Coordinates of C-alpha atoms in Angstrom, one line a residue:
Chain A
X8 CA -30.1 14.2 -17.3
X9 CA -26.8 16.5 -17.8
X10 CA -25.1 17.1 -14.6
X11 CA -25.6 20.8 -14.9
X12 CA -29.5 20.4 -15.4
X13 CA -29.7 18.2 -12.5
X14 CA -27.5 20.5 -10.4
X15 CA -29.6 23.8 -11.9
X16 CA -33.1 21.5 -10.4
X17 CA -31.5 20.8 -7.1
X18 CA -30.3 24.5 -6.7
X19 CA -33.7 25.4 -7.4
X20 CA -35.4 22.9 -5.1
X21 CA -33.0 23.8 -2.7
X22 CA -33.8 27.6 -3.1
X23 CA -37.5 26.9 -3.1
X24 CA -36.8 25.4 0.2
X25 CA -34.8 28.3 1.5
X26 CA -32.2 25.6 3.2
X27 CA -33.6 27.7 6.2
X28 CA -36.7 25.0 6.2
X29 CA -37.3 22.8 3.4
X30 CA -41.1 22.3 2.9
X31 CA -41.5 20.7 -0.5
X32 CA -39.2 18.6 -2.5
X33 CA -40.5 17.7 -5.9
X34 CA -39.3 14.8 -7.4
X35 CA -36.5 15.5 -9.7
X36 CA -34.8 13.1 -11.9
X37 CA -35.4 9.6 -12.3
X38 CA -35.0 7.3 -9.7
X39 CA -33.1 4.6 -11.0
X40 CA -33.8 1.8 -8.1
X41 CA -32.8 -1.3 -9.9
X42 CA -33.8 -4.3 -7.6
X43 CA -31.6 -6.4 -9.3
X44 CA -28.7 -5.1 -9.4
X45 CA -26.6 -5.0 -5.9
X46 CA -24.2 -2.4 -5.8
X47 CA -22.8 -3.7 -2.7
X48 CA -22.8 -7.3 -1.5
X49 CA -21.0 -8.6 2.0
X50 CA -21.1 -12.4 2.2
X51 CA -19.8 -13.5 5.6
X52 CA -17.4 -10.5 6.4
X53 CA -15.0 -10.5 9.0
X54 CA -12.6 -7.7 9.8
X55 CA -9.9 -7.1 12.3
X56 CA -7.4 -4.2 12.6
X57 CA -3.9 -6.1 12.7
X58 CA -4.0 -8.8 15.0
X59 CA -6.7 -7.5 17.3
X60 CA -10.3 -9.0 17.7
X61 CA -13.0 -8.9 15.1
X62 CA -14.5 -5.8 14.9
X63 CA -17.2 -7.0 12.5
X64 CA -18.3 -10.7 12.3
X65 CA -19.9 -12.7 9.7
X66 CA -21.6 -9.3 8.3
X67 CA -23.6 -10.4 5.4
X68 CA -26.0 -8.0 3.3
X69 CA -27.0 -6.7 -0.5
X70 CA -27.7 -2.9 -1.3
X71 CA -29.7 -2.8 -4.4
X72 CA -29.1 -0.1 -6.6
X73 CA -30.5 3.3 -5.8
X74 CA -31.5 2.3 -2.5
X75 CA -31.4 4.3 0.9
X76 CA -30.1 2.5 4.1
X77 CA -29.5 4.1 7.8
X78 CA -26.4 2.5 9.4
X79 CA -27.1 2.4 13.1
X80 CA -25.5 1.0 16.2
X81 CA -23.7 2.1 19.3
X82 CA -20.3 3.5 19.5
X83 CA -17.7 1.0 18.9
X84 CA -20.4 -1.2 17.2
X85 CA -18.5 -1.2 13.8
X86 CA -20.5 1.3 11.9
X87 CA -17.3 3.6 10.7
X88 CA -15.5 0.1 10.1
X89 CA -18.1 -1.5 7.9
X90 CA -18.3 1.8 5.9
X91 CA -14.3 1.7 5.7
X92 CA -15.0 -1.4 3.9
X93 CA -17.6 -0.3 1.5
X94 CA -15.4 2.8 0.6
X95 CA -12.3 0.8 -0.1
X96 CA -10.1 2.1 2.8
X97 CA -9.7 -1.5 4.1
X98 CA -9.7 -5.1 3.0
X99 CA -12.0 -7.7 5.1
X100 CA -10.1 -10.5 6.6
X101 CA -12.1 -12.9 5.6
X102 CA -15.2 -13.2 3.6
X103 CA -16.3 -11.7 0.6
X104 CA -17.1 -7.9 -0.8
X105 CA -18.2 -7.2 -4.2
X106 CA -19.1 -3.6 -5.5
X107 CA -20.6 -2.9 -8.5
X108 CA -20.3 -6.6 -9.0
X109 CA -16.8 -7.0 -8.7
X110 CA -15.2 -9.2 -6.3
X111 CA -12.9 -7.4 -4.4
X112 CA -10.4 -10.2 -3.3
X113 CA -9.7 -10.6 -7.3
X114 CA -9.8 -7.4 -8.5
X115 CA -6.1 -5.5 -9.2
X116 CA -5.0 -3.0 -7.1
X117 CA -4.6 -0.6 -10.2
X118 CA -8.7 -0.8 -10.8
X119 CA -9.5 0.3 -7.1
X120 CA -9.1 4.3 -8.1
X121 CA -12.0 3.6 -10.9
X122 CA -14.2 2.0 -8.4
X123 CA -13.3 4.5 -6.1
X124 CA -14.4 7.2 -8.1
X125 CA -18.0 5.9 -8.1
X126 CA -18.2 6.2 -4.6
X127 CA -18.6 9.8 -2.5
X128 CA -17.9 9.6 1.0
X129 CA -19.2 12.4 3.9
X130 CA -16.8 11.7 6.8
X131 CA -17.1 12.3 10.2
X132 CA -14.5 14.6 10.8
X133 CA -14.8 15.9 7.2
X134 CA -11.5 15.5 6.0
X135 CA -11.2 18.9 4.5
X136 CA -7.4 19.6 3.2
X137 CA -6.6 22.8 5.5
X138 CA -4.5 24.2 3.2
X139 CA -6.6 24.2 0.1
X140 CA -9.8 26.5 -0.1
X141 CA -13.2 25.5 -0.4
X142 CA -13.1 25.5 -4.2
X143 CA -10.4 23.5 -4.3
X144 CA -11.8 20.9 -1.9
X145 CA -14.7 20.4 -3.5
X146 CA -12.6 20.0 -6.8
X147 CA -10.1 17.4 -5.8
X148 CA -12.3 14.2 -6.8
X149 CA -12.7 15.9 -10.7
X150 CA -8.6 17.3 -10.7
X151 CA -7.8 13.6 -9.5
X152 CA -10.0 12.1 -12.2
X153 CA -8.2 14.8 -14.8
X154 CA -11.4 16.7 -15.7
X155 CA -10.3 19.9 -17.6
X156 CA -10.4 22.9 -15.8
X157 CA -13.6 24.7 -17.3
X158 CA -15.7 21.3 -16.5
X159 CA -14.0 21.9 -12.3
X160 CA -15.2 25.4 -12.6
X161 CA -18.7 24.8 -13.9
X162 CA -19.3 21.7 -12.0
X163 CA -17.6 22.9 -8.5
X164 CA -19.2 26.7 -8.8
X165 CA -23.0 25.0 -9.3
X166 CA -22.4 22.5 -6.3
X167 CA -20.9 25.5 -3.8
X168 CA -24.1 27.3 -5.6
X169 CA -26.2 24.4 -4.4
X170 CA -24.7 23.7 -0.8
X171 CA -24.9 27.8 -0.1
X172 CA -21.0 28.0 0.2
X173 CA -20.9 30.7 -2.8
X174 CA -19.3 33.3 -0.8
X175 CA -16.8 31.1 0.9
X176 CA -15.3 29.4 -2.4
X177 CA -11.9 31.1 -1.3
X178 CA -12.2 30.5 2.4
X179 CA -9.9 28.0 4.0
X180 CA -11.6 25.1 6.2
X181 CA -10.3 26.3 9.3
X182 CA -12.3 29.9 9.0
X183 CA -15.6 27.8 8.1
X184 CA -18.1 26.9 10.7
X185 CA -19.0 23.2 11.7
X186 CA -22.0 23.4 9.1
X187 CA -20.2 25.1 6.6
X188 CA -17.1 22.3 6.7
X189 CA -19.9 19.4 6.6
X190 CA -21.7 20.8 3.4
X191 CA -18.4 21.4 1.8
X192 CA -17.5 18.0 2.5
X193 CA -20.9 16.8 0.9
X194 CA -20.2 18.9 -2.1
X195 CA -17.1 17.2 -2.4
X196 CA -18.6 13.7 -2.1
X197 CA -21.2 14.3 -5.1
X198 CA -19.2 16.5 -7.5
X199 CA -18.4 13.2 -9.4
X200 CA -22.0 12.4 -9.5
X201 CA -21.2 9.0 -7.8
X202 CA -23.4 5.9 -7.6
X203 CA -23.1 5.3 -3.8
X204 CA -22.8 8.0 -1.1
X205 CA -21.7 6.8 2.4
X206 CA -21.6 9.4 5.2
X207 CA -20.2 8.9 8.2
X208 CA -22.4 10.5 11.1
X209 CA -23.2 13.5 8.9
X210 CA -25.8 15.3 11.9
X211 CA -23.5 14.2 14.7
X212 CA -22.4 18.0 15.2
X213 CA -25.4 19.6 13.8
X214 CA -28.8 20.4 15.8
X215 CA -31.9 18.9 15.0
X216 CA -33.0 21.4 12.5
X217 CA -29.9 21.4 10.5
X218 CA -29.9 18.0 10.8
X219 CA -33.1 17.4 9.1
X220 CA -32.4 19.7 6.2
X221 CA -29.4 17.9 5.9
X222 CA -31.0 14.5 5.3
X223 CA -33.4 16.2 2.9
X224 CA -30.5 17.2 0.7
X225 CA -29.1 13.4 0.5
X226 CA -32.7 12.4 0.3
X227 CA -32.8 14.4 -3.1
X228 CA -29.6 12.9 -4.2
X229 CA -31.1 9.5 -3.5
X230 CA -34.1 10.1 -5.9
X231 CA -31.8 11.0 -8.4
X232 CA -30.5 7.3 -8.4
X233 CA -27.5 7.1 -6.0
X234 CA -27.4 4.5 -3.4
X235 CA -27.0 6.3 0.1
X236 CA -25.7 4.5 3.3
X237 CA -26.1 7.2 6.2
X238 CA -24.6 6.0 9.5
X239 CA -26.2 7.9 12.4
X240 CA -27.1 7.7 16.2
X241 CA -30.2 9.9 15.5
X242 CA -33.1 7.8 15.8
X243 CA -35.4 10.8 15.5
X244 CA -34.0 11.2 11.7
X245 CA -34.5 7.6 11.1
X246 CA -38.2 7.4 12.5
X247 CA -39.0 10.6 10.4
X248 CA -37.6 9.3 7.1
X249 CA -38.1 5.6 7.2
X250 CA -35.8 4.1 5.2
X251 CA -34.4 0.4 6.0
X252 CA -32.3 0.2 8.7
X253 CA -28.8 -1.8 8.9
X254 CA -28.3 -2.0 12.6
X255 CA -24.9 -3.2 14.3
X256 CA -24.7 -4.7 17.6
X257 CA -20.8 -5.7 18.7
X258 CA -19.7 -6.2 15.4
X259 CA -22.7 -8.2 13.8
X260 CA -25.3 -6.9 11.6
X261 CA -28.9 -7.5 12.7
X262 CA -32.0 -6.4 10.8
X263 CA -34.0 -3.7 12.0
X264 CA -36.5 -1.8 10.0
X265 CA -37.7 -2.5 6.3
X266 CA -36.0 -4.0 3.8
X267 CA -36.7 -6.9 1.8
X268 CA -33.7 -7.5 0.6
X269 CA -31.5 -8.0 3.6
X270 CA -30.9 -11.7 4.1
X271 CA -28.6 -11.4 7.5
Chain B
X2 CA -17.7 41.6 -19.5
X3 CA -19.6 40.5 -16.1
X4 CA -18.4 37.3 -15.0
X5 CA -20.4 34.2 -14.4
X6 CA -20.5 32.8 -10.6
X7 CA -18.7 30.1 -11.7
X8 CA -15.9 31.8 -13.2
X9 CA -16.2 34.2 -10.0
X10 CA -15.8 31.5 -7.7
X11 CA -12.8 29.6 -9.4
X12 CA -9.6 30.2 -7.4
X13 CA -6.8 32.5 -9.5
X14 CA -4.8 30.2 -11.7
X15 CA -2.0 28.9 -9.7
X16 CA -0.5 25.2 -9.0
X17 CA -1.5 23.9 -5.5
X18 CA -0.5 20.6 -4.4
X19 CA -2.8 19.0 -2.9
X20 CA 0.1 17.9 -0.2
X21 CA 1.3 20.3 1.9
X22 CA 5.1 19.8 1.5
X23 CA 5.6 23.5 3.0
X24 CA 4.6 22.1 6.3
X25 CA 7.0 19.4 6.4
X26 CA 10.6 20.1 7.8
X27 CA 12.2 17.2 5.9
X28 CA 11.2 18.8 2.6
X29 CA 12.0 22.2 3.6
X30 CA 15.8 21.2 4.4
X31 CA 16.1 18.8 1.6
X32 CA 17.4 21.9 -1.2
X33 CA 20.4 22.6 1.6
X34 CA 21.0 19.1 2.1
X35 CA 21.2 18.7 -2.0
X36 CA 23.3 21.9 -2.3
X37 CA 25.9 20.6 0.4
X38 CA 25.9 17.1 -1.8
X39 CA 26.2 19.4 -4.9
X40 CA 28.8 21.4 -4.0
X41 CA 31.3 18.5 -2.6
X42 CA 30.2 16.7 -6.0
X43 CA 30.8 19.9 -8.0
X44 CA 34.4 20.2 -6.5
X45 CA 35.4 16.7 -7.5
X46 CA 34.4 17.2 -10.7
X47 CA 36.1 20.5 -10.9
X48 CA 39.3 18.9 -9.4
X49 CA 39.3 15.9 -11.7
X50 CA 38.6 18.5 -14.8
X51 CA 41.5 20.4 -13.6
X52 CA 44.0 17.8 -13.6
X53 CA 42.8 16.6 -16.9
X54 CA 43.5 19.9 -18.5
X55 CA 46.8 20.2 -16.4
X56 CA 47.8 16.4 -17.8
X57 CA 46.8 17.6 -21.5
X58 CA 48.8 20.5 -21.4
X59 CA 51.9 18.8 -20.1
X60 CA 51.4 16.0 -22.7
X61 CA 50.8 18.4 -25.9
X62 CA 54.1 20.1 -24.7
X63 CA 55.7 16.6 -24.8
X64 CA 54.0 14.7 -27.6
X65 CA 55.8 15.0 -30.8
X66 CA 58.8 15.7 -28.7
X67 CA 62.2 14.1 -27.3
X68 CA 65.5 14.4 -25.6
X69 CA 68.3 13.0 -26.8
X70 CA 71.0 12.9 -24.2
X71 CA 75.0 12.6 -25.2
X72 CA 76.9 11.3 -22.4
X73 CA 80.4 12.9 -21.3
X74 CA 83.5 11.1 -21.6
X75 CA 83.9 8.3 -19.2
X76 CA 86.9 9.2 -17.7
X77 CA 86.0 12.7 -16.9
X78 CA 87.8 14.1 -18.5
X79 CA 86.2 17.8 -19.9
X80 CA 87.0 18.3 -23.2
X81 CA 84.3 20.9 -24.6
X82 CA 85.4 20.8 -28.4
X83 CA 85.2 16.9 -28.2
X84 CA 81.6 16.8 -26.3
X85 CA 80.2 19.9 -29.2
X86 CA 81.7 17.8 -31.8
X87 CA 79.9 14.6 -30.6
X88 CA 76.9 17.1 -30.4
X89 CA 76.9 18.4 -33.9
X90 CA 77.4 15.1 -35.3
X91 CA 74.3 13.5 -33.8
X92 CA 72.5 16.6 -34.4
X93 CA 72.9 15.7 -38.2
X94 CA 72.3 11.9 -37.6
X95 CA 69.1 12.8 -36.0
X96 CA 68.0 15.5 -38.6
X97 CA 68.7 12.9 -41.6
X98 CA 66.0 10.3 -39.6
X99 CA 62.5 10.6 -41.4
X100 CA 60.2 12.5 -39.5
X101 CA 62.6 14.9 -37.5
X102 CA 61.6 18.2 -37.9
X103 CA 64.4 20.1 -35.7
X104 CA 67.5 19.0 -33.5
X105 CA 69.0 21.5 -31.6
X106 CA 71.2 21.4 -28.9
X107 CA 70.6 23.0 -25.4
X108 CA 72.2 26.1 -25.0
X109 CA 74.8 26.5 -22.3
X110 CA 72.7 29.9 -21.0
X111 CA 69.6 27.3 -21.0
X112 CA 71.9 24.7 -19.1
X113 CA 73.1 27.3 -16.9
X114 CA 69.2 28.1 -15.8
X115 CA 68.0 25.0 -15.2
X116 CA 71.5 24.4 -12.8
X117 CA 71.0 27.7 -10.9
X118 CA 68.5 26.8 -8.1
X119 CA 70.9 24.0 -7.4
X120 CA 74.5 24.8 -8.0
X121 CA 74.2 28.6 -7.8
X122 CA 74.9 31.2 -10.6
X123 CA 78.9 31.3 -10.3
X124 CA 78.7 27.8 -11.8
X125 CA 79.4 26.9 -16.1
X126 CA 77.9 23.8 -16.5
X127 CA 80.8 23.3 -19.5
X128 CA 82.8 22.8 -16.4
X129 CA 81.4 19.7 -15.1
X130 CA 81.0 16.5 -16.4
X131 CA 77.3 16.8 -17.8
X132 CA 75.5 14.8 -20.8
X133 CA 74.7 17.3 -23.3
X134 CA 71.1 17.8 -24.1
X135 CA 69.4 17.6 -27.6
X136 CA 65.5 18.8 -27.9
X137 CA 64.4 16.8 -30.7
X138 CA 60.7 18.0 -32.6
X139 CA 58.9 15.7 -34.9
X140 CA 57.0 16.8 -37.9
X141 CA 53.3 17.9 -37.4
X142 CA 51.1 15.3 -36.0
X143 CA 54.1 12.7 -35.3
X144 CA 54.9 11.0 -32.2
X145 CA 57.6 9.0 -30.8
X146 CA 56.1 5.7 -31.8
X147 CA 55.5 7.1 -35.3
X148 CA 59.2 7.2 -35.5
X149 CA 61.7 4.0 -36.2
X150 CA 63.5 4.9 -33.0
X151 CA 65.9 1.5 -33.4
X152 CA 67.3 3.5 -36.3
X153 CA 67.3 6.7 -34.6
X154 CA 69.4 5.3 -31.9
X155 CA 71.7 3.2 -34.6
X156 CA 72.5 6.5 -36.4
X157 CA 73.1 8.3 -33.0
X158 CA 75.1 5.7 -31.4
X159 CA 77.4 5.8 -34.7
X160 CA 78.5 8.9 -34.3
X161 CA 78.2 9.3 -30.0
X162 CA 78.2 6.0 -28.4
X163 CA 76.1 5.7 -25.3
X164 CA 73.5 8.5 -26.3
X165 CA 70.0 7.7 -24.5
X166 CA 66.8 8.9 -26.3
X167 CA 64.3 9.7 -23.8
X168 CA 60.9 10.4 -25.4
X169 CA 59.5 10.8 -21.8
X170 CA 57.4 7.7 -21.8
X171 CA 58.1 6.3 -18.6
X172 CA 57.4 10.0 -16.9
X173 CA 54.4 10.2 -19.1
X174 CA 52.9 6.8 -17.9
X175 CA 54.0 7.6 -14.2
X176 CA 51.7 10.8 -14.5
X177 CA 49.2 9.1 -16.6
X178 CA 48.8 6.3 -14.0
X179 CA 49.2 8.9 -11.4
X180 CA 46.4 11.1 -12.8
X181 CA 44.2 8.1 -13.4
X182 CA 44.2 7.2 -9.5
X183 CA 43.1 10.9 -8.9
X184 CA 40.7 10.7 -11.0
X185 CA 39.3 7.7 -9.3
X186 CA 39.1 9.0 -6.3
X187 CA 37.4 12.1 -7.4
X188 CA 34.5 9.4 -9.3
X189 CA 34.4 7.6 -6.2
X190 CA 33.8 10.6 -4.2
X191 CA 31.3 12.0 -6.7
X192 CA 29.5 8.2 -6.4
X193 CA 29.5 8.4 -2.8
X194 CA 28.0 12.1 -2.7
X195 CA 25.2 10.6 -5.3
X196 CA 24.4 7.7 -3.1
X197 CA 24.6 9.8 0.0
X198 CA 22.2 12.5 -1.9
X199 CA 19.9 9.6 -3.1
X200 CA 19.8 8.1 0.2
X201 CA 18.7 11.8 1.8
X202 CA 16.1 12.1 -0.7
X203 CA 14.8 8.8 -0.4
X204 CA 14.3 9.7 3.7
X205 CA 12.7 12.8 3.0
X206 CA 10.3 11.5 0.5
X207 CA 9.4 8.7 3.0
X208 CA 9.2 11.1 6.0
X209 CA 6.8 13.3 3.7
X210 CA 4.9 9.9 3.3
X211 CA 4.4 9.8 6.9
X212 CA 3.6 12.9 7.9
X213 CA 1.1 13.4 5.1
X214 CA -0.2 10.2 5.3
X215 CA -4.1 11.1 5.9
X216 CA -3.9 13.6 2.7
X217 CA -2.3 10.4 0.9
X218 CA -5.1 8.3 2.2
X219 CA -7.9 11.2 1.1
X220 CA -6.3 11.3 -2.0
X221 CA -6.6 7.3 -2.7
X222 CA -10.3 7.4 -1.5
X223 CA -11.5 10.2 -4.0
X224 CA -9.6 7.9 -6.5
X225 CA -6.4 9.2 -7.2
X226 CA -4.2 6.7 -9.0
X227 CA -0.7 5.9 -7.5
X228 CA 0.9 8.1 -10.4
X229 CA -1.0 10.9 -9.3
X230 CA 0.2 10.8 -6.1
X231 CA 3.7 10.4 -7.1
X232 CA 3.6 12.8 -9.3
X233 CA 3.0 15.8 -6.6
X234 CA 6.5 14.0 -4.5
X235 CA 8.0 14.2 -8.0
X236 CA 7.6 17.7 -8.6
X237 CA 8.4 18.6 -5.2
X238 CA 11.7 16.5 -5.3
X239 CA 12.3 18.1 -8.8
X240 CA 12.4 21.5 -7.0
X241 CA 14.3 20.9 -4.0
X242 CA 16.7 18.9 -6.2
X243 CA 17.1 21.7 -8.7
X244 CA 17.0 24.4 -6.1
X245 CA 19.6 23.1 -3.9
X246 CA 21.9 22.0 -7.3
X247 CA 21.6 25.7 -8.0
X248 CA 22.8 26.6 -4.6
X249 CA 26.0 23.9 -4.7
X250 CA 26.4 25.3 -8.4
X251 CA 27.1 28.8 -6.7
X252 CA 29.3 27.9 -4.2
X253 CA 31.2 25.8 -6.0
X254 CA 31.9 28.3 -8.6
X255 CA 33.2 30.6 -6.2
X256 CA 35.5 28.3 -4.9
X257 CA 36.6 27.2 -8.2
X258 CA 37.4 30.6 -9.5
X259 CA 38.4 32.0 -5.6
X260 CA 40.8 29.0 -5.9
X261 CA 42.1 30.0 -9.6
X262 CA 42.7 33.5 -8.5
X263 CA 44.8 32.1 -5.6
X264 CA 46.8 29.7 -8.0
X265 CA 47.3 32.5 -10.4
X266 CA 49.2 34.6 -7.7
X267 CA 51.4 32.0 -7.0
X268 CA 53.0 32.6 -10.7
X269 CA 52.8 29.8 -13.7
X270 CA 53.2 26.4 -11.6
X271 CA 49.7 26.2 -10.8
X272 CA 46.5 26.3 -13.0
X273 CA 44.6 29.5 -13.2
X274 CA 41.7 31.0 -13.3
X275 CA 41.0 30.2 -16.7
X276 CA 42.0 26.5 -15.9
X277 CA 38.4 25.4 -16.5
X278 CA 37.4 25.9 -20.0
X279 CA 33.6 26.6 -21.3
X280 CA 33.2 22.8 -21.9
X281 CA 34.2 21.9 -18.1
X282 CA 31.6 25.0 -16.8
X283 CA 28.8 23.2 -19.4
X284 CA 29.8 20.0 -17.7
X285 CA 29.5 21.6 -14.1
X286 CA 26.2 23.5 -15.0
X287 CA 24.8 20.4 -15.6
X288 CA 24.5 19.4 -12.0
X289 CA 21.4 21.2 -11.1
X290 CA 20.1 19.4 -13.7
X291 CA 21.2 16.1 -13.1
X292 CA 19.9 16.4 -9.1
X293 CA 16.6 17.2 -10.3
X294 CA 16.7 14.3 -12.5
X295 CA 17.8 11.8 -9.7
X296 CA 15.8 13.5 -7.0
X297 CA 12.8 13.0 -9.0
X298 CA 13.7 9.2 -10.1
X299 CA 14.2 8.5 -6.7
X300 CA 10.6 10.0 -5.2
X301 CA 8.8 8.4 -7.8
X302 CA 10.4 4.9 -6.9
X303 CA 10.2 5.3 -3.1
X304 CA 6.5 7.3 -3.5
X305 CA 5.1 4.1 -6.0
X306 CA 6.9 1.2 -3.6
X307 CA 5.2 2.8 -0.9
X308 CA 1.8 3.3 -2.0
X309 CA 1.7 -0.1 -3.6
X310 CA 1.6 -1.3 0.2
X311 CA -1.4 0.5 0.8
X312 CA -5.0 -0.8 0.1

């Protein structure tokens, strides 16, 4: 489905739900769940910062294409570090990571940007650039890809409408509320239609009702075929949405919940 | 015509850098540092060009000419008629030499004028045992090297023994050697200033990389290639280099023109305002372009090397 049609469908669903109480999300688009293709694979991965202790130890798991996982664990358990490895901000100290079937230890550095463009990230602190407007922040991944101005205008406009930030297109992040900043960060993460969406504590700074709405949005992206991993502390959400859970404890991954491909 | 929502939301057309260089003190100061460097380099280059023009002017006055000295009698007995006779014969001999256009003895008045600063107005040069001077000019385009100076010496010796031919070669050689030294000093100065400027740009870029580390990491994470990030630093360095270059050039031009006016007021001894010809000014005007290009190259190399160390 073309991106514009997809966003129009999402926008319609969004407006149907009023974003003030999403009640019904019809199945939009094709779920690309493909059990045979592992978009992310970790094998005995260990990671340390500098010469410090290992923050992740012998982490092994596979994420099939189009899956949805929660990543849980106490503060300091290594959730953010695991996500940093997944979005290629960090290299492991040991072990094997492959993303889209590409072994990261052998992939040339110049090819990493192409892989990163397939991964959308919602950071815990949003990481919006203060000197850019909401529009420019959301447009950033398209701009670095070299998209034409027309494409940028069209897609970013649609996405801003989707996340309900149409009226804030020219606003700077500092003038947005926390929720608005978060929606801008989500829009930026999905503007290039990534194959993987990683979100680090996206519900950390919002109330429960908003957290549920947010999860519905992310779930909708998942239904479009995006592989989603959400790091969260919010057990109510995990209970409610019932997706497989990757649980970290002191840097060691343990299985919680239903996940047929987990082999840790 | 009503605008679509997308068009309405799009920001006005302007080139916004993804990296907020304006918030970075090193970036703000860079044009001023470049301006100082360009000022020093500009003055050095202008100095070298002035010297070259000066030397060319002297040289063109001397090329194609020489002086023949007819010494006074050895016993210091002053016999003006005898001496004048020698000069006349020498002039005739010189004029017979192929390639010679003109040969004229230095007039007594001119001799008096030359000696006046040392001997005063009351002295008649004809009363002194001084050599007689003959100014010789060659035919168009010929220099002393084109003439058979041995033949000329022989001809003059035949009528005025002991005559000395002075083609100004020794004086010119010393002048050229001195000017070469000055040009070398100017070139070294320009090289040092260029190096200092390069180091300043590299430090400013490194400072920018540190100051905007988080933004750069974000750009990487959204898929920016190193060249995309380097291009933003290059644009900033180009702006700083060109702006600094223009400031430095303006200061250089003001100084050169001011010094030219000052020199002109001293009389004909020093070069005047118009000592830099249009070509020289074009060379100076290329300075901002050169600084912009050097800044761009330095920024690119520095950024790419730094980014290569990142994940």
